Backbone as JSON, one array per atom type, in Angstrom:
{
  "sequence": "XXXXXXXXXXXXXXXXXXXXXXXXXXXXXXXXXXXXXXXXXXXXXXXXXXXXXXXXXXXXXXXXXXXXXXXXXXXXXXXXXXXXXXXXXXXXXXXXXXXXXXXXXXXXXXXXXXXXXXXXXXXXXXXXXXXXXXXXXXXXXXXXXXXXXXXXXXXXXXXXXXXX",
  "N": [[-8.33, 52.88, 35.48], [-8.49, 54.9, 33.64], [-6.94, 57.0, 34.66], [-4.4, 55.83, 34.59], [-4.18, 55.47, 31.82], [-4.28, 58.13, 30.9], [-1.94, 59.12, 32.07], [-0.14, 57.45, 30.78], [-0.38, 58.39, 28.14], [0.66, 60.96, 28.53], [3.26, 60.22, 29.18], [4.1, 58.99, 26.79], [3.92, 61.04, 24.88], [4.97, 63.26, 26.04], [7.68, 65.31, 27.29], [10.3, 64.01, 28.97], [13.04, 63.37, 31.11], [13.99, 61.16, 32.31], [14.06, 57.7, 33.27], [12.41, 57.14, 35.38], [9.95, 58.28, 35.0], [8.22, 56.42, 34.02], [6.89, 55.3, 36.1], [4.67, 56.85, 36.55], [2.48, 55.91, 35.14], [2.61, 53.18, 35.51], [2.23, 52.5, 38.23], [-0.48, 53.43, 38.86], [-1.81, 51.69, 37.06], [-1.19, 49.23, 38.12], [-2.69, 49.22, 40.47], [-5.23, 49.26, 39.3], [-5.19, 46.77, 37.97], [-5.2, 45.05, 40.13], [-7.81, 45.25, 40.99], [-9.21, 44.44, 38.78], [-9.07, 41.54, 37.48], [-9.07, 40.63, 34.85], [-7.36, 42.26, 33.53], [-4.84, 41.62, 34.32], [-2.92, 40.28, 32.75], [-2.23, 42.21, 30.83], [-1.17, 44.11, 32.54], [1.06, 42.67, 33.58], [2.63, 42.34, 31.23], [3.13, 45.01, 30.51], [4.31, 46.04, 32.87], [6.6, 44.52, 33.17], [8.26, 45.47, 31.14], [8.35, 48.15, 31.95], [9.49, 48.13, 34.59], [11.86, 46.7, 34.21], [13.1, 48.48, 32.55], [13.86, 50.37, 34.35], [16.07, 49.33, 35.57], [18.79, 50.08, 34.77], [19.2, 52.36, 36.31], [20.16, 51.63, 38.73], [23.26, 51.1, 39.03], [25.59, 50.28, 40.26], [27.89, 47.7, 41.22], [27.32, 46.37, 43.65], [24.6, 46.67, 43.8], [23.47, 45.03, 41.95], [22.46, 42.38, 42.44], [20.18, 42.83, 44.05], [18.57, 44.45, 42.4], [18.09, 42.87, 40.09], [16.97, 40.66, 41.32], [14.6, 41.72, 42.49], [13.17, 42.64, 40.2], [12.94, 40.23, 38.8], [11.49, 38.67, 40.66], [9.12, 40.13, 40.78], [8.28, 39.86, 38.08], [7.91, 37.09, 37.93], [5.88, 36.66, 39.85], [3.79, 38.41, 38.98], [3.52, 37.47, 36.37], [2.77, 34.81, 36.87], [0.29, 35.23, 38.12], [-1.06, 36.45, 36.01], [-1.04, 34.39, 34.16], [-2.65, 32.5, 35.44], [-5.04, 33.94, 35.47], [-5.61, 34.47, 32.77], [-4.9, 32.27, 31.28], [-2.8, 30.09, 29.22], [-0.8, 31.73, 26.7], [-2.44, 32.26, 23.69], [-2.6, 32.54, 20.21], [-0.87, 34.61, 17.88], [-0.04, 37.3, 18.49], [-0.31, 37.51, 21.3], [1.52, 35.51, 22.07], [3.91, 36.56, 21.05], [4.13, 38.86, 22.62], [4.45, 37.76, 25.19], [6.83, 36.41, 24.71], [8.46, 38.6, 24.28], [8.51, 39.67, 26.88], [9.86, 37.58, 28.2], [12.25, 37.83, 26.89], [13.71, 39.75, 28.22], [15.42, 38.5, 29.92], [17.58, 37.64, 28.32], [18.45, 40.14, 27.4], [19.23, 41.36, 29.79], [21.25, 39.57, 30.51], [23.17, 40.13, 28.56], [23.62, 42.9, 29.11], [24.44, 42.82, 31.79], [26.6, 40.99, 31.95], [27.83, 39.97, 29.49], [28.5, 42.23, 27.93], [30.74, 43.58, 29.08], [32.6, 41.53, 28.79], [32.81, 41.34, 26.03], [33.27, 43.99, 25.03], [34.84, 45.24, 26.92], [35.93, 48.12, 28.54], [35.03, 49.85, 26.66], [32.43, 51.43, 24.67], [30.48, 52.15, 26.64], [27.9, 53.15, 26.79], [26.23, 51.39, 25.51], [24.87, 49.15, 26.89], [22.87, 50.53, 28.42], [21.48, 51.82, 26.37], [20.54, 49.61, 24.89], [18.88, 48.28, 26.78], [17.02, 50.33, 27.28], [15.86, 50.72, 24.73], [14.76, 48.17, 24.24], [12.93, 47.99, 26.34], [11.32, 50.12, 25.62], [10.02, 49.13, 23.36], [8.2, 47.28, 24.48], [6.65, 48.99, 26.1], [5.61, 50.7, 24.2], [4.07, 48.88, 22.75], [2.15, 48.34, 24.7], [0.98, 50.87, 24.85], [-0.15, 51.1, 22.25], [-2.0, 49.0, 22.33], [-3.62, 49.87, 24.46], [-4.56, 52.27, 23.4], [-6.06, 51.33, 21.24], [-8.0, 49.95, 22.69], [-9.26, 52.1, 23.96], [-10.38, 53.36, 21.75], [-12.23, 51.47, 20.94], [-14.19, 51.58, 22.82], [-16.02, 51.17, 25.98], [-15.58, 48.1, 27.78], [-17.78, 45.25, 28.1], [-19.27, 44.63, 31.29], [-17.77, 42.29, 33.49], [-19.07, 39.1, 34.19], [-20.33, 38.09, 37.31], [-20.97, 35.59, 37.92], [-23.11, 35.0, 39.49], [-26.55, 34.32, 39.79], [-29.6, 36.04, 39.3]],
  "CA": [[-7.7, 52.68, 34.2], [-8.44, 56.18, 32.93], [-5.78, 57.73, 35.16], [-3.2, 55.18, 34.04], [-4.11, 55.75, 30.39], [-3.92, 59.54, 30.74], [-0.52, 59.23, 32.4], [0.59, 56.78, 29.7], [-0.33, 59.34, 27.02], [1.63, 61.98, 28.91], [4.6, 59.62, 29.08], [4.45, 58.72, 25.39], [4.0, 62.26, 24.07], [5.57, 64.34, 26.8], [9.13, 65.36, 27.39], [10.82, 63.65, 30.28], [14.46, 63.1, 30.97], [14.43, 60.06, 33.16], [13.28, 56.47, 33.22], [11.46, 57.08, 36.48], [8.64, 58.76, 34.55], [7.39, 55.25, 33.72], [6.09, 55.0, 37.29], [3.44, 57.65, 36.56], [1.36, 55.09, 34.66], [2.74, 51.79, 35.96], [1.65, 52.34, 39.57], [-1.96, 53.41, 38.8], [-2.31, 50.51, 36.36], [-1.05, 48.12, 39.07], [-3.88, 49.26, 41.33], [-6.35, 48.86, 38.46], [-5.11, 45.33, 37.71], [-5.6, 44.34, 41.36], [-9.27, 45.26, 41.08], [-9.78, 43.89, 37.55], [-8.17, 40.44, 37.11], [-8.99, 40.45, 33.4], [-6.27, 43.11, 33.03], [-3.56, 41.2, 34.9], [-1.94, 39.96, 31.71], [-1.75, 43.48, 30.27], [-0.29, 44.69, 33.57], [2.32, 41.92, 33.59], [3.44, 42.63, 30.05], [3.57, 46.41, 30.59], [5.18, 46.3, 34.01], [7.9, 43.89, 32.93], [9.04, 46.45, 30.38], [8.53, 49.37, 32.74], [10.4, 47.95, 35.71], [13.18, 46.33, 33.68], [13.68, 49.71, 32.03], [14.43, 51.12, 35.48], [17.26, 48.65, 36.11], [20.06, 50.8, 34.62], [19.37, 53.41, 37.31], [20.98, 51.03, 39.8], [24.38, 50.67, 38.19], [26.75, 49.8, 41.02], [27.98, 46.24, 41.3], [26.67, 45.87, 44.86], [23.16, 46.76, 43.62], [23.05, 44.14, 40.87], [21.65, 41.28, 42.95], [18.87, 43.28, 44.53], [17.72, 44.95, 41.31], [17.64, 41.76, 39.26], [16.08, 39.83, 42.15], [13.29, 42.36, 42.62], [12.46, 42.63, 38.92], [12.61, 38.84, 38.49], [10.41, 38.24, 41.55], [7.9, 40.78, 40.31], [7.88, 39.25, 36.81], [7.39, 35.74, 38.2], [4.6, 36.75, 40.56], [2.78, 39.01, 38.09], [3.32, 36.54, 35.26], [1.98, 33.68, 37.36], [-1.1, 35.68, 38.31], [-1.63, 36.68, 34.68], [-1.24, 33.06, 33.54], [-3.83, 31.91, 36.08], [-6.23, 34.7, 35.11], [-5.87, 34.49, 31.32], [-4.52, 31.02, 30.64], [-1.59, 30.18, 28.4], [-1.0, 32.62, 25.56], [-2.88, 31.68, 22.41], [-2.57, 33.57, 19.19], [0.48, 35.1, 17.58], [0.29, 38.55, 19.19], [-0.09, 37.21, 22.72], [2.77, 34.76, 22.2], [5.02, 37.5, 20.83], [4.25, 39.75, 23.78], [5.04, 36.97, 26.28], [8.23, 36.18, 24.32], [9.17, 39.86, 24.55], [8.75, 39.74, 28.33], [10.92, 36.62, 28.53], [13.49, 38.3, 26.27], [14.48, 40.59, 29.12], [16.49, 37.66, 30.5], [18.72, 37.73, 27.41], [18.94, 41.52, 27.4], [19.96, 41.58, 31.05], [22.49, 38.78, 30.46], [24.14, 40.91, 27.8], [23.95, 44.14, 29.81], [25.11, 42.56, 33.07], [27.8, 40.16, 31.9], [28.48, 39.81, 28.19], [29.01, 43.48, 27.38], [32.12, 43.79, 29.54], [33.45, 40.49, 28.22], [33.01, 41.6, 24.61], [33.76, 45.34, 24.75], [35.69, 45.79, 27.98], [35.47, 49.43, 29.03], [34.55, 50.65, 25.53], [30.99, 51.4, 24.37], [29.79, 52.11, 27.93], [26.5, 53.55, 26.62], [25.47, 50.36, 24.8], [23.89, 48.42, 27.73], [21.75, 51.4, 28.74], [20.71, 52.02, 25.15], [19.86, 48.37, 24.56], [17.79, 48.07, 27.74], [16.01, 51.36, 27.07], [15.15, 50.44, 23.48], [13.96, 46.96, 24.39], [11.8, 48.35, 27.2], [10.44, 51.02, 24.85], [9.18, 48.3, 22.49], [7.11, 46.76, 25.3], [5.77, 50.08, 26.54], [4.89, 51.16, 23.01], [3.03, 47.88, 22.48], [1.08, 48.59, 25.68], [0.28, 52.09, 24.44], [-0.97, 50.8, 21.07], [-3.13, 48.17, 22.78], [-4.49, 50.73, 25.27], [-5.2, 53.22, 22.49], [-7.1, 50.58, 20.52], [-9.09, 49.69, 23.64], [-9.99, 53.35, 24.15], [-11.17, 53.61, 20.54], [-13.33, 50.51, 20.81], [-15.22, 51.88, 23.81], [-15.96, 50.39, 27.22], [-15.83, 46.65, 27.72], [-18.93, 44.82, 28.9], [-18.92, 44.24, 32.65], [-17.54, 40.85, 33.68], [-20.13, 38.43, 34.94], [-19.88, 37.63, 38.62], [-21.32, 34.18, 38.06], [-24.31, 34.88, 40.32], [-27.84, 34.44, 39.06], [-30.62, 36.78, 40.05]],
  "C": [[-7.55, 53.99, 33.45], [-7.23, 57.0, 33.37], [-4.49, 57.15, 34.59], [-3.06, 55.49, 32.56], [-3.73, 57.21, 30.13], [-2.43, 59.75, 31.03], [0.35, 58.56, 31.33], [0.7, 57.7, 28.48], [0.66, 60.46, 27.31], [3.07, 61.47, 28.81], [5.02, 59.47, 27.62], [4.68, 60.0, 24.59], [4.64, 63.43, 24.79], [7.08, 64.29, 26.76], [9.52, 65.03, 28.82], [12.25, 63.19, 30.09], [14.92, 61.89, 31.76], [13.49, 58.88, 33.06], [12.22, 56.4, 34.29], [10.07, 57.54, 36.08], [7.69, 57.61, 34.24], [6.49, 54.91, 34.92], [4.77, 55.76, 37.31], [2.25, 56.89, 36.0], [1.43, 53.66, 35.16], [2.06, 51.57, 37.32], [0.12, 52.42, 39.53], [-2.51, 52.17, 38.09], [-2.18, 49.26, 37.25], [-2.27, 48.07, 39.98], [-5.13, 48.83, 40.55], [-6.36, 47.34, 38.25], [-5.47, 44.51, 38.95], [-7.11, 44.24, 41.48], [-9.95, 44.59, 39.89], [-8.85, 42.78, 37.04], [-8.07, 40.21, 35.61], [-7.88, 41.3, 32.78], [-4.91, 42.73, 33.6], [-2.51, 40.9, 33.84], [-1.37, 41.24, 31.1], [-0.81, 44.16, 31.26], [1.06, 43.99, 33.59], [3.21, 42.31, 32.42], [3.96, 44.07, 30.06], [4.59, 46.59, 31.7], [6.54, 45.63, 33.87], [8.8, 44.84, 32.16], [9.35, 47.68, 31.23], [9.59, 49.19, 33.82], [11.79, 47.5, 35.26], [13.87, 47.56, 33.1], [14.27, 50.59, 33.12], [15.76, 50.54, 35.97], [18.56, 49.41, 35.9], [20.26, 51.93, 35.61], [20.21, 52.92, 38.49], [22.18, 50.38, 39.11], [25.59, 50.16, 38.96], [26.72, 48.29, 41.13], [27.26, 45.68, 42.52], [25.15, 45.93, 44.76], [22.61, 45.73, 42.63], [22.11, 43.03, 41.37], [20.26, 41.71, 43.37], [17.99, 43.74, 43.38], [17.22, 43.8, 40.43], [16.7, 40.84, 40.04], [14.69, 40.4, 42.27], [12.5, 42.32, 41.31], [12.06, 41.2, 38.55], [11.47, 38.34, 39.37], [9.09, 38.86, 41.11], [7.39, 40.11, 39.03], [7.29, 37.86, 37.04], [6.03, 35.78, 38.88], [3.5, 37.32, 39.67], [2.49, 38.09, 36.91], [2.51, 35.33, 35.67], [0.53, 34.05, 37.57], [-1.79, 35.89, 36.97], [-1.93, 35.35, 33.99], [-2.49, 32.4, 34.11], [-5.12, 32.62, 35.63], [-6.61, 34.56, 33.63], [-5.58, 33.18, 30.61], [-3.28, 31.19, 29.78], [-1.84, 31.04, 27.16], [-1.36, 31.85, 24.29], [-2.92, 32.82, 21.41], [-1.18, 34.18, 19.07], [0.85, 36.33, 18.4], [0.55, 38.28, 20.67], [1.21, 36.46, 22.92], [3.98, 35.67, 22.01], [5.21, 38.41, 22.03], [4.84, 39.02, 24.98], [6.51, 36.68, 25.97], [9.05, 37.45, 24.55], [9.48, 39.99, 26.04], [9.87, 38.79, 28.74], [12.27, 37.06, 27.96], [14.32, 39.21, 27.16], [15.59, 39.8, 29.82], [17.74, 37.76, 29.64], [19.31, 39.13, 27.39], [19.74, 41.79, 28.66], [21.25, 40.77, 31.09], [23.56, 39.53, 29.68], [24.59, 42.14, 28.59], [24.77, 43.88, 31.08], [26.43, 41.83, 32.96], [28.54, 40.22, 30.56], [29.1, 41.09, 27.65], [30.46, 43.72, 27.79], [33.07, 42.76, 28.96], [33.78, 40.78, 26.75], [33.72, 42.93, 24.37], [34.71, 45.89, 25.79], [35.11, 47.1, 28.49], [34.98, 50.33, 27.89], [33.03, 50.52, 25.41], [30.14, 51.33, 25.65], [28.3, 52.42, 27.82], [25.63, 52.41, 26.1], [24.49, 49.58, 25.7], [22.66, 49.27, 28.07], [20.87, 51.6, 27.52], [19.91, 50.77, 24.78], [18.68, 48.12, 25.48], [16.67, 49.07, 27.52], [15.2, 51.09, 25.8], [14.26, 49.21, 23.59], [12.74, 47.22, 25.27], [10.81, 49.24, 26.45], [9.53, 50.24, 23.91], [7.97, 47.78, 23.28], [6.13, 47.84, 25.74], [4.98, 50.63, 25.36], [3.79, 50.16, 22.63], [1.86, 48.05, 23.44], [0.29, 49.83, 25.29], [-0.64, 51.82, 23.25], [-2.2, 49.99, 21.47], [-4.12, 49.01, 23.59], [-5.24, 51.73, 24.4], [-6.33, 52.53, 21.72], [-8.28, 50.28, 21.44], [-9.92, 50.94, 23.9], [-10.88, 53.66, 22.94], [-12.38, 52.69, 20.43], [-14.42, 50.73, 21.86], [-15.12, 50.98, 25.02], [-16.26, 48.92, 26.98], [-17.09, 46.33, 28.49], [-18.45, 44.38, 30.29], [-18.78, 42.73, 32.74], [-18.65, 40.28, 34.53], [-19.58, 37.92, 36.25], [-20.21, 36.17, 38.84], [-22.56, 33.94, 38.9], [-25.54, 35.05, 39.45], [-28.82, 35.19, 39.94], [-31.91, 36.0, 40.16]]
}
């Protein structure tokens, strides 16, 4: 988790020119979440923003099915694992974060279909900007939550359920 957090800080405060920089903290946090199921929900919410933010890199029409299929499959699998590990979202903040993750469906619908119907060939930058800004909200929320966790100190070790 420390490596992922350090890379996240570098991403948030560093200068980078490409969406791919999100992988510097998303991949280490994925490995951490595999070993610590209590962090699966945080991984799901962060990775949905991170990987959806990569979608504009694949911009050709023939790539549309594979990119949306991969991100959707990842979101469904990670979301299902997070749901099983953490239960249904309770509390306003958790519900808002899950709603944000689900909102990528609407953002992608606009970027993939509605934009051309509404604007034609004009405003070509708008889908990329919209996807980037929406993904940035999710990644910033992850950063704020991670920063707060770092300030509060280490969590108590999870009980294995075994008695000595």
